[in-house]
Short mmCIF file of C-alpha atoms and ligand atoms in Angstrom, two decimals:
data_model
loop_
_atom_site.label_atom_id
_atom_site.label_comp_id
_atom_site.label_asym_id
_atom_site.label_seq_id
_atom_site.Cartn_x
_atom_site.Cartn_y
_atom_site.Cartn_z
CA UNK A 592 -8.77 -20.12 -20.46
CA UNK A 593 -9.10 -19.25 -16.76
CA UNK A 594 -11.77 -16.82 -15.67
CA UNK A 595 -10.69 -13.71 -13.75
CA UNK A 596 -12.95 -11.60 -11.51
CA UNK A 597 -12.11 -8.47 -9.56
CA UNK A 598 -13.87 -5.46 -8.08
CA UNK A 599 -13.18 -1.92 -6.95
CA UNK A 600 -15.36 0.34 -4.80
CA UNK A 601 -16.66 3.64 -6.21
CA UNK A 602 -16.02 5.30 -2.87
CA UNK A 603 -13.74 8.06 -4.20
CA UNK A 604 -11.21 8.85 -6.90
CA UNK A 605 -8.90 5.90 -7.63
CA UNK A 606 -5.42 6.27 -6.18
CA UNK A 607 -1.93 5.24 -7.19
CA UNK A 608 -2.40 2.33 -4.75
CA UNK A 609 -5.45 1.11 -6.67
CA UNK A 610 -3.54 1.51 -9.91
CA UNK A 611 -0.38 -0.38 -8.91
CA UNK A 612 -2.10 -2.93 -6.66
CA UNK A 613 -5.02 -3.68 -8.92
CA UNK A 614 -6.02 -1.75 -12.06
CA UNK A 615 -2.74 -2.10 -13.93
CA UNK A 616 -2.71 -5.85 -13.28
CA UNK A 617 -6.33 -6.15 -14.43
CA UNK A 618 -5.27 -4.70 -17.76
CA UNK A 619 -2.30 -7.08 -18.07
CA UNK A 620 -4.42 -10.19 -17.38
CA UNK A 621 -6.67 -9.41 -20.36
CA UNK A 622 -4.12 -10.91 -22.76
CA UNK A 623 -4.56 -14.50 -21.64
CA UNK A 624 -7.68 -14.65 -19.45
CA UNK A 625 -11.42 -14.14 -19.73
CA UNK A 626 -11.86 -11.10 -17.45
CA UNK A 627 -14.86 -9.77 -15.55
CA UNK A 628 -14.36 -6.42 -13.78
CA UNK A 629 -16.91 -4.85 -11.51
CA UNK A 630 -17.47 -1.45 -9.89
CA UNK A 631 -18.78 -2.65 -6.52
CA UNK A 632 -21.38 -0.11 -5.47
CA UNK A 633 -23.10 -2.60 -3.12
CA UNK A 634 -19.84 -2.80 -1.19
CA UNK A 635 -19.44 0.98 -1.20
CA UNK A 636 -22.69 1.56 0.75
CA UNK A 637 -21.42 -0.51 3.68
CA UNK A 638 -20.13 2.93 4.70
CA UNK A 639 -22.21 6.09 4.15
CA UNK A 640 -22.20 7.42 0.57
CA UNK A 641 -24.01 10.52 -0.60
CA UNK A 642 -26.48 9.20 -3.24
CA UNK A 643 -25.74 11.74 -5.99
CA UNK A 644 -22.03 11.30 -5.43
CA UNK A 645 -22.23 7.50 -5.48
CA UNK A 646 -23.82 7.50 -8.93
CA UNK A 647 -21.23 9.97 -10.26
CA UNK A 648 -18.33 8.06 -8.71
CA UNK A 649 -19.56 4.76 -10.16
CA UNK A 650 -19.45 6.29 -13.64
CA UNK A 651 -16.08 7.95 -12.92
CA UNK A 652 -14.54 4.69 -11.71
CA UNK A 653 -15.71 2.96 -14.88
CA UNK A 654 -14.18 5.80 -16.95
CA UNK A 655 -10.85 5.42 -15.09
CA UNK A 656 -10.81 1.70 -15.76
CA UNK A 657 -11.51 2.26 -19.45
CA UNK A 658 -8.75 4.89 -19.49
CA UNK A 659 -6.29 2.42 -17.94
CA UNK A 660 -6.98 0.02 -20.80
CA UNK A 661 -9.83 -2.29 -19.80
CA UNK A 662 -11.28 -3.57 -23.08
CA UNK A 663 -15.08 -3.83 -22.80
CA UNK A 664 -15.42 -5.50 -26.20
CA UNK A 665 -13.39 -8.58 -25.37
CA UNK A 666 -14.03 -8.57 -21.59
CA UNK A 667 -16.77 -7.43 -19.19
CA UNK A 668 -17.06 -4.18 -17.22
CA UNK A 669 -20.22 -3.47 -15.21
CA UNK A 670 -21.67 -2.08 -11.98
CA UNK A 671 -22.44 -4.63 -9.25
CA UNK A 672 -25.95 -3.39 -8.34
CA UNK A 673 -27.15 -3.90 -11.93
CA UNK A 674 -26.72 -7.69 -11.75
CA UNK A 675 -29.04 -9.21 -9.10
CA UNK A 676 -27.13 -12.51 -8.97
CA UNK A 677 -24.57 -10.94 -6.59
CA UNK A 678 -27.09 -10.11 -3.87
CA UNK A 679 -28.93 -13.44 -4.30
CA UNK A 680 -25.77 -15.50 -3.77
CA UNK A 681 -24.56 -13.18 -0.98
CA UNK A 682 -27.68 -14.02 1.03
CA UNK A 683 -26.98 -17.75 0.74
CA UNK A 684 -23.38 -17.09 1.79
CA UNK A 685 -24.59 -15.09 4.82
CA UNK A 686 -26.08 -18.39 5.90
CA UNK A 687 -22.95 -20.44 5.10
CA UNK A 688 -20.24 -18.24 6.67
CA UNK A 689 -19.82 -18.48 10.46
CA UNK A 690 -19.73 -15.55 12.89
CA UNK A 691 -16.36 -16.76 14.15
CA UNK A 692 -14.89 -16.46 10.65
CA UNK A 693 -16.08 -12.88 10.18
CA UNK A 694 -14.87 -11.93 13.66
CA UNK A 695 -11.31 -12.54 12.46
CA UNK A 696 -11.47 -10.09 9.53
CA UNK A 697 -8.92 -7.32 10.08
CA UNK A 698 -10.46 -4.97 7.51
CA UNK A 699 -13.74 -4.91 9.47
CA UNK A 700 -11.83 -4.00 12.62
CA UNK A 701 -9.96 -1.22 10.78
CA UNK A 702 -13.03 0.21 9.09
CA UNK A 703 -15.39 -0.08 12.05
CA UNK A 704 -12.86 1.68 14.25
CA UNK A 705 -13.48 2.25 17.93
CA UNK A 706 -17.27 2.51 17.78
CA UNK A 707 -17.97 -0.98 16.46
CA UNK A 708 -21.60 -0.90 17.67
CA UNK A 709 -22.27 1.89 15.16
CA UNK A 710 -20.89 0.03 12.12
CA UNK A 711 -23.48 -1.14 9.57
CA UNK A 712 -24.31 -4.85 9.51
CA UNK A 713 -23.41 -4.67 5.82
CA UNK A 714 -19.83 -3.80 6.71
CA UNK A 715 -19.71 -6.95 8.84
CA UNK A 716 -20.90 -9.28 6.04
CA UNK A 717 -18.92 -7.41 3.35
CA UNK A 718 -16.59 -10.42 2.82
CA UNK A 719 -19.58 -12.71 2.16
CA UNK A 720 -20.71 -10.42 -0.67
CA UNK A 721 -17.17 -10.37 -2.03
CA UNK A 722 -17.14 -14.20 -2.02
CA UNK A 723 -20.46 -14.13 -3.89
CA UNK A 724 -19.04 -11.73 -6.51
CA UNK A 725 -16.35 -14.23 -7.40
CA UNK A 726 -18.24 -17.52 -7.00
CA UNK A 727 -21.23 -16.28 -9.03
CA UNK A 728 -18.97 -16.59 -12.10
CA UNK A 729 -17.01 -19.70 -11.05
CA UNK A 730 -13.98 -17.42 -11.44
CA UNK A 731 -10.68 -18.98 -10.36
CA UNK A 732 -8.19 -16.10 -10.41
CA UNK A 733 -8.64 -12.83 -8.53
CA UNK A 734 -6.15 -9.95 -8.95
CA UNK A 735 -6.08 -7.75 -5.83
CA UNK A 736 -3.73 -5.74 -3.65
CA UNK A 737 -2.13 -7.40 -0.65
CA UNK A 738 -4.81 -6.10 1.77
CA UNK A 739 -7.45 -8.42 0.25
CA UNK A 740 -5.61 -11.69 0.90
CA UNK A 741 -7.60 -12.50 4.04
CA UNK A 742 -10.92 -11.92 2.26
CA UNK A 743 -9.94 -14.34 -0.49
CA UNK A 744 -9.08 -17.04 2.06
CA UNK A 745 -12.54 -16.55 3.52
CA UNK A 746 -14.09 -16.79 0.04
CA UNK A 747 -12.45 -20.21 -0.32
CA UNK A 748 -13.66 -21.29 3.13
CA UNK A 749 -17.20 -20.29 2.15
CA UNK A 750 -17.06 -22.07 -1.23
CA UNK A 751 -15.67 -25.23 0.36
CA UNK A 752 -18.22 -25.23 3.20
CA UNK A 753 -21.05 -24.85 0.68
CA UNK A 754 -19.68 -27.81 -1.29
CA UNK A 755 -19.35 -29.87 1.89
CA UNK A 756 -22.76 -28.98 3.37
CA UNK A 757 -24.64 -29.69 0.14
CA UNK A 758 -22.47 -32.65 -0.89
CA UNK A 759 -21.38 -31.18 -4.22
CA UNK A 760 -18.26 -29.99 -6.04
CA UNK A 761 -19.88 -26.78 -7.19
CA UNK A 762 -17.63 -23.85 -6.29
CA UNK A 763 -13.98 -24.13 -7.44
CA UNK A 764 -10.99 -23.01 -5.39
CA UNK A 765 -9.91 -19.47 -6.17
CA UNK A 766 -6.36 -18.25 -6.39
CA UNK A 767 -5.33 -14.72 -5.39
CA UNK A 768 -3.18 -12.96 -7.99
CA UNK A 769 -1.04 -10.46 -6.09
CA UNK A 770 1.39 -8.91 -8.53
CA UNK A 771 4.45 -6.71 -8.32
CA UNK A 772 6.48 -4.95 -5.66
CA UNK A 773 3.81 -2.30 -5.15
CA UNK A 774 0.99 -4.63 -4.09
CA UNK A 775 0.79 -2.47 -0.95
CA UNK A 776 1.35 1.22 -1.61
CA UNK A 777 1.58 3.20 1.63
CA UNK A 778 0.32 6.69 2.57
CA UNK A 779 2.67 9.56 1.63
CA UNK A 780 2.21 10.95 5.15
CA UNK A 781 2.63 7.75 7.17
CA UNK A 782 4.64 4.76 5.94
CA UNK A 783 2.71 2.39 8.23
CA UNK A 784 -0.76 3.13 6.74
CA UNK A 785 -1.95 2.03 3.31
CA UNK A 786 -2.72 4.68 0.70
CA UNK A 787 -6.50 4.92 0.57
CA UNK A 788 -9.08 6.86 -1.44
CA UNK A 789 -11.07 7.38 1.75
CA UNK A 790 -8.22 8.86 3.84
CA UNK A 791 -9.34 12.30 5.10
CA UNK A 792 -6.03 13.87 3.99
CA UNK A 793 -5.69 14.37 0.23
CA UNK A 794 -1.94 14.87 0.82
CA UNK A 795 -1.68 11.19 1.81
CA UNK A 796 -2.32 9.92 -1.71
CA UNK A 797 -1.80 10.48 -5.44
CA UNK A 798 -5.15 10.45 -7.26
CA UNK A 799 -5.26 9.20 -10.84
CA UNK A 800 -6.81 12.57 -11.77
CA UNK A 801 -4.13 14.78 -10.11
CA UNK A 802 -2.43 17.25 -12.45
CA UNK A 803 1.35 17.62 -12.78
CA UNK A 804 1.66 20.45 -10.23
CA UNK A 805 -0.40 18.62 -7.63
CA UNK A 806 1.66 15.45 -8.06
CA UNK A 807 4.93 17.38 -7.74
CA UNK A 808 3.72 19.16 -4.59
CA UNK A 809 2.49 15.96 -2.93
CA UNK A 810 5.74 14.14 -3.70
CA UNK A 811 7.82 17.05 -2.45
CA UNK A 812 5.85 17.06 0.82
CA UNK A 813 5.90 13.27 1.19
CA UNK A 814 7.36 12.16 4.50
CA UNK A 815 10.93 10.83 4.35
CA UNK A 816 13.89 10.52 6.71
CA UNK A 817 17.14 12.49 6.73
CA UNK A 818 19.49 9.81 5.32
CA UNK A 819 20.44 9.57 1.64
CA UNK A 820 19.08 6.55 -0.27
CA UNK A 821 20.95 3.28 0.37
CA UNK A 822 22.83 1.45 -2.39
CA UNK A 823 20.97 -1.84 -1.80
CA UNK A 824 17.45 -2.99 -0.81
CA UNK A 825 18.63 -4.25 2.60
CA UNK A 826 19.35 -0.62 3.49
CA UNK A 827 15.61 0.16 3.24
CA UNK A 828 14.87 -1.98 6.31
CA UNK A 829 13.28 0.12 9.04
CA UNK A 830 12.74 3.00 6.59
CA UNK A 831 9.10 2.49 5.52
CA UNK A 832 8.68 5.88 3.81
CA UNK A 833 11.84 5.45 1.73
CA UNK A 834 10.86 1.86 0.91
CA UNK A 835 7.45 3.05 -0.27
CA UNK A 836 8.78 5.75 -2.62
CA UNK A 837 11.46 3.47 -4.06
CA UNK A 838 8.82 0.74 -4.52
CA UNK A 839 6.56 3.13 -6.40
CA UNK A 840 9.44 4.19 -8.65
CA UNK A 841 10.39 0.56 -9.31
CA UNK A 842 6.82 -0.47 -10.15
CA UNK A 843 6.29 2.45 -12.52
CA UNK A 844 9.58 1.90 -14.32
CA UNK A 845 9.11 -1.91 -14.48
CA UNK A 846 12.26 -2.67 -12.53
CA UNK A 847 12.95 -3.77 -8.93
CA UNK A 848 14.23 -2.08 -5.76
CA UNK A 849 17.84 -3.00 -6.57
CA UNK A 850 17.51 -1.49 -10.04
CA UNK A 851 16.27 1.83 -8.66
CA UNK A 852 18.91 1.93 -5.92
CA UNK A 853 21.65 1.22 -8.46
CA UNK A 854 20.74 4.59 -9.99
CA UNK A 855 19.82 6.58 -6.88
CA UNK A 856 21.87 5.00 -4.06
CA UNK A 857 23.84 7.68 -2.19
CA UNK A 858 21.65 10.48 -3.54
CA UNK A 859 19.41 12.61 -1.35
CA UNK A 860 15.63 12.71 -1.50
CA UNK A 861 15.46 16.05 -3.31
CA UNK A 862 16.79 14.70 -6.59
CA UNK A 863 15.04 11.34 -6.18
CA UNK A 864 11.70 13.05 -5.58
CA UNK A 865 12.13 15.18 -8.70
CA UNK A 866 12.72 12.05 -10.77
CA UNK A 867 9.77 10.30 -9.12
CA UNK A 868 7.41 13.21 -9.86
CA UNK A 869 8.48 13.25 -13.46
CA UNK A 870 7.87 9.51 -13.78
CA UNK A 871 4.46 9.75 -12.09
CA UNK A 872 3.36 12.57 -14.38
CA UNK A 873 4.55 10.68 -17.47
CA UNK A 874 2.62 7.53 -16.47
CA UNK A 875 -0.52 9.09 -14.98
CA UNK A 876 -1.30 12.10 -17.15
CA UNK A 877 -2.32 10.02 -20.21
CA UNK A 878 -4.74 8.12 -17.93
CA UNK A 879 -6.17 11.38 -16.56
CA UNK A 880 -6.75 12.85 -20.00
CA UNK A 881 -8.29 9.63 -21.32
CA UNK A 882 -10.61 9.57 -18.27
CA UNK A 883 -11.70 13.14 -19.06
CA UNK A 884 -12.36 12.15 -22.65
CA UNK A 885 -14.71 9.34 -21.56
CA UNK A 886 -16.46 11.59 -19.05
CA UNK A 887 -17.05 14.30 -21.64
CA UNK A 888 -19.66 11.86 -22.98
CA UNK A 889 -21.17 10.18 -19.88
CA UNK A 890 -23.64 8.32 -22.09
CA UNK A 891 -20.77 6.39 -23.66
CA UNK A 892 -19.64 5.12 -20.25
CA UNK A 893 -23.20 4.19 -19.30
CA UNK A 894 -23.56 2.29 -22.57
CA UNK A 895 -20.45 0.23 -21.76
CA UNK A 896 -21.80 -0.54 -18.27
CA UNK A 897 -25.22 -1.48 -19.63
CA UNK A 898 -23.77 -3.89 -22.14
CA UNK A 899 -21.43 -5.30 -19.48
CA UNK A 900 -24.36 -5.91 -17.14
CA UNK A 901 -26.14 -7.92 -19.83
CA UNK A 902 -23.09 -10.11 -20.44
CA UNK A 903 -22.40 -10.53 -16.70
CA UNK A 904 -26.01 -11.47 -15.93
CA UNK A 905 -25.95 -14.10 -18.68
CA UNK A 906 -22.96 -15.78 -16.99
CA UNK A 907 -23.91 -15.40 -13.32
CA UNK A 908 -27.68 -15.98 -13.57
CA UNK A 909 -27.53 -19.72 -14.37
CA UNK A 910 -24.75 -20.39 -11.82
CA UNK A 911 -26.65 -18.69 -9.01
CA UNK A 912 -29.91 -20.40 -10.03
CA UNK A 913 -28.14 -23.74 -9.74
CA UNK A 914 -26.79 -22.78 -6.28
CA UNK A 915 -30.38 -21.94 -5.23
CA UNK A 916 -31.61 -25.29 -6.54
CA UNK A 917 -28.86 -27.08 -4.58
CA UNK A 918 -29.96 -25.25 -1.43
CA UNK A 919 -33.51 -26.50 -2.00
CA UNK A 920 -35.31 -23.42 -3.25
CA UNK A 921 -38.40 -24.38 -5.27
CA UNK A 922 -37.70 -23.75 -8.94
CA UNK A 923 -40.95 -23.14 -10.79
P1 AMP B 1703 -10.68 -0.54 -2.89
O1 AMP B 1703 -10.15 0.83 -3.16
O2 AMP B 1703 -10.67 -0.88 -1.44
O3 AMP B 1703 -11.98 -0.82 -3.57
O4 AMP B 1703 -9.63 -1.54 -3.55
C1 AMP B 1703 -9.62 -1.88 -4.92
C2 AMP B 1703 -8.37 -2.66 -5.25
O5 AMP B 1703 -7.20 -1.83 -5.07
C3 AMP B 1703 -8.14 -3.90 -4.37
O6 AMP B 1703 -7.59 -4.93 -5.17
C4 AMP B 1703 -7.14 -3.43 -3.36
O7 AMP B 1703 -6.36 -4.48 -2.85
C5 AMP B 1703 -6.29 -2.46 -4.18
N1 AMP B 1703 -5.67 -1.44 -3.33
C6 AMP B 1703 -6.32 -0.48 -2.61
N2 AMP B 1703 -5.44 0.30 -1.93
C7 AMP B 1703 -4.20 -0.18 -2.24
C8 AMP B 1703 -2.87 0.19 -1.87
N3 AMP B 1703 -2.64 1.22 -1.05
N4 AMP B 1703 -1.84 -0.51 -2.38
C9 AMP B 1703 -2.06 -1.56 -3.22
N5 AMP B 1703 -3.28 -1.97 -3.61
C10 AMP B 1703 -4.35 -1.30 -3.13
N1 LIG B 1704 -13.16 -5.78 -1.28
C1 LIG B 1704 -12.40 -5.32 -2.40
C2 LIG B 1704 -11.59 -4.08 -1.97
O1 LIG B 1704 -12.03 -3.26 -1.24
C3 LIG B 1704 -13.26 -4.98 -3.58
C4 LIG B 1704 -13.99 -6.18 -4.08
C5 LIG B 1704 -15.32 -6.43 -3.98
C6 LIG B 1704 -13.42 -7.30 -4.75
N2 LIG B 1704 -15.63 -7.61 -4.55
C7 LIG B 1704 -14.49 -8.17 -5.04
C8 LIG B 1704 -12.13 -7.63 -5.14
C9 LIG B 1704 -14.29 -9.41 -5.68
C10 LIG B 1704 -11.93 -8.86 -5.79
C11 LIG B 1704 -12.99 -9.72 -6.05
O2 LIG B 1704 -10.51 -3.93 -2.40
#
């Protein structure tokens, strides 16, 4: 059975983008993989996080994942900072990765923005930590949204350079698992920007905790163009906002763009948006109520994370110790 690893930052409430690009696929992979899922709080602090909020959001993210259907009995769910192997291997990888490689990372450029001098050094080496997350478990399959493709290529470059430099076949190649037509869900306000939990405008995204009225309002206000929907996918070319909404509908109803347009082609956005809101509420409200149920007893979430940390440490500890021995650290 192949080993899966993936992570999500507790930097806000999970969005529809996280759900369709990642969380939903994490759940599906549980059937035929050994899965390790991680709330990556070390990654979150690469940008400022209020301490009390970070702790609460870490627990809330875990509750959302449990509500989506992550099974902590058969798989592993834990918080990154509770397993020291991640930071130990990340340091080694800081010394394996090259400045030139990190300089090419588009996410750093996006997140650092104009004032790059003021970005944390952690944000710069963020991809090295992500590579360590995966390689600490010898995981080979990594389900992510489309935006993480470049980071996974880097993780392979790092693993292969380690193997080459130390003359070993220690870290396996990893394969990105990018599933579905909604691997890149865009902002509701701007079809050229990805939907993000850290976008300053709450109107730009659907949160997994939004109630039915909020969802309906956000969908109604979502940016569109003036044309009716086309009859075929080719007609979505050059219409990013329409493409995004149709893609969301298709993903949630387990069909494709053509399937949705067969039903809605020729119709205006008013009726399509009503149908989309209804579908979103039907799919998301059970997740929201299940999340609330977990959070009504925070101790139950913490217990899951504690047990997950024990299981994760038992897998990653020996692998990272071996990496340290290969590097030449004295093992006493
Ligand atoms: P993050 O929120 O950056 O921690 O991302 C967690 C996971 O959600 C990663 O696999 C991302 O690729 C995925 N993800 C985040 N935003 C989106 C989006 N707008 N569309 C699709 N996937 C996304
Ligand atoms: N960088 C990922 C994101 O923001 C989150 C992440 C951290 C991750 N470590 C990981 C994803 C390891 C997959 C595997 O989306």
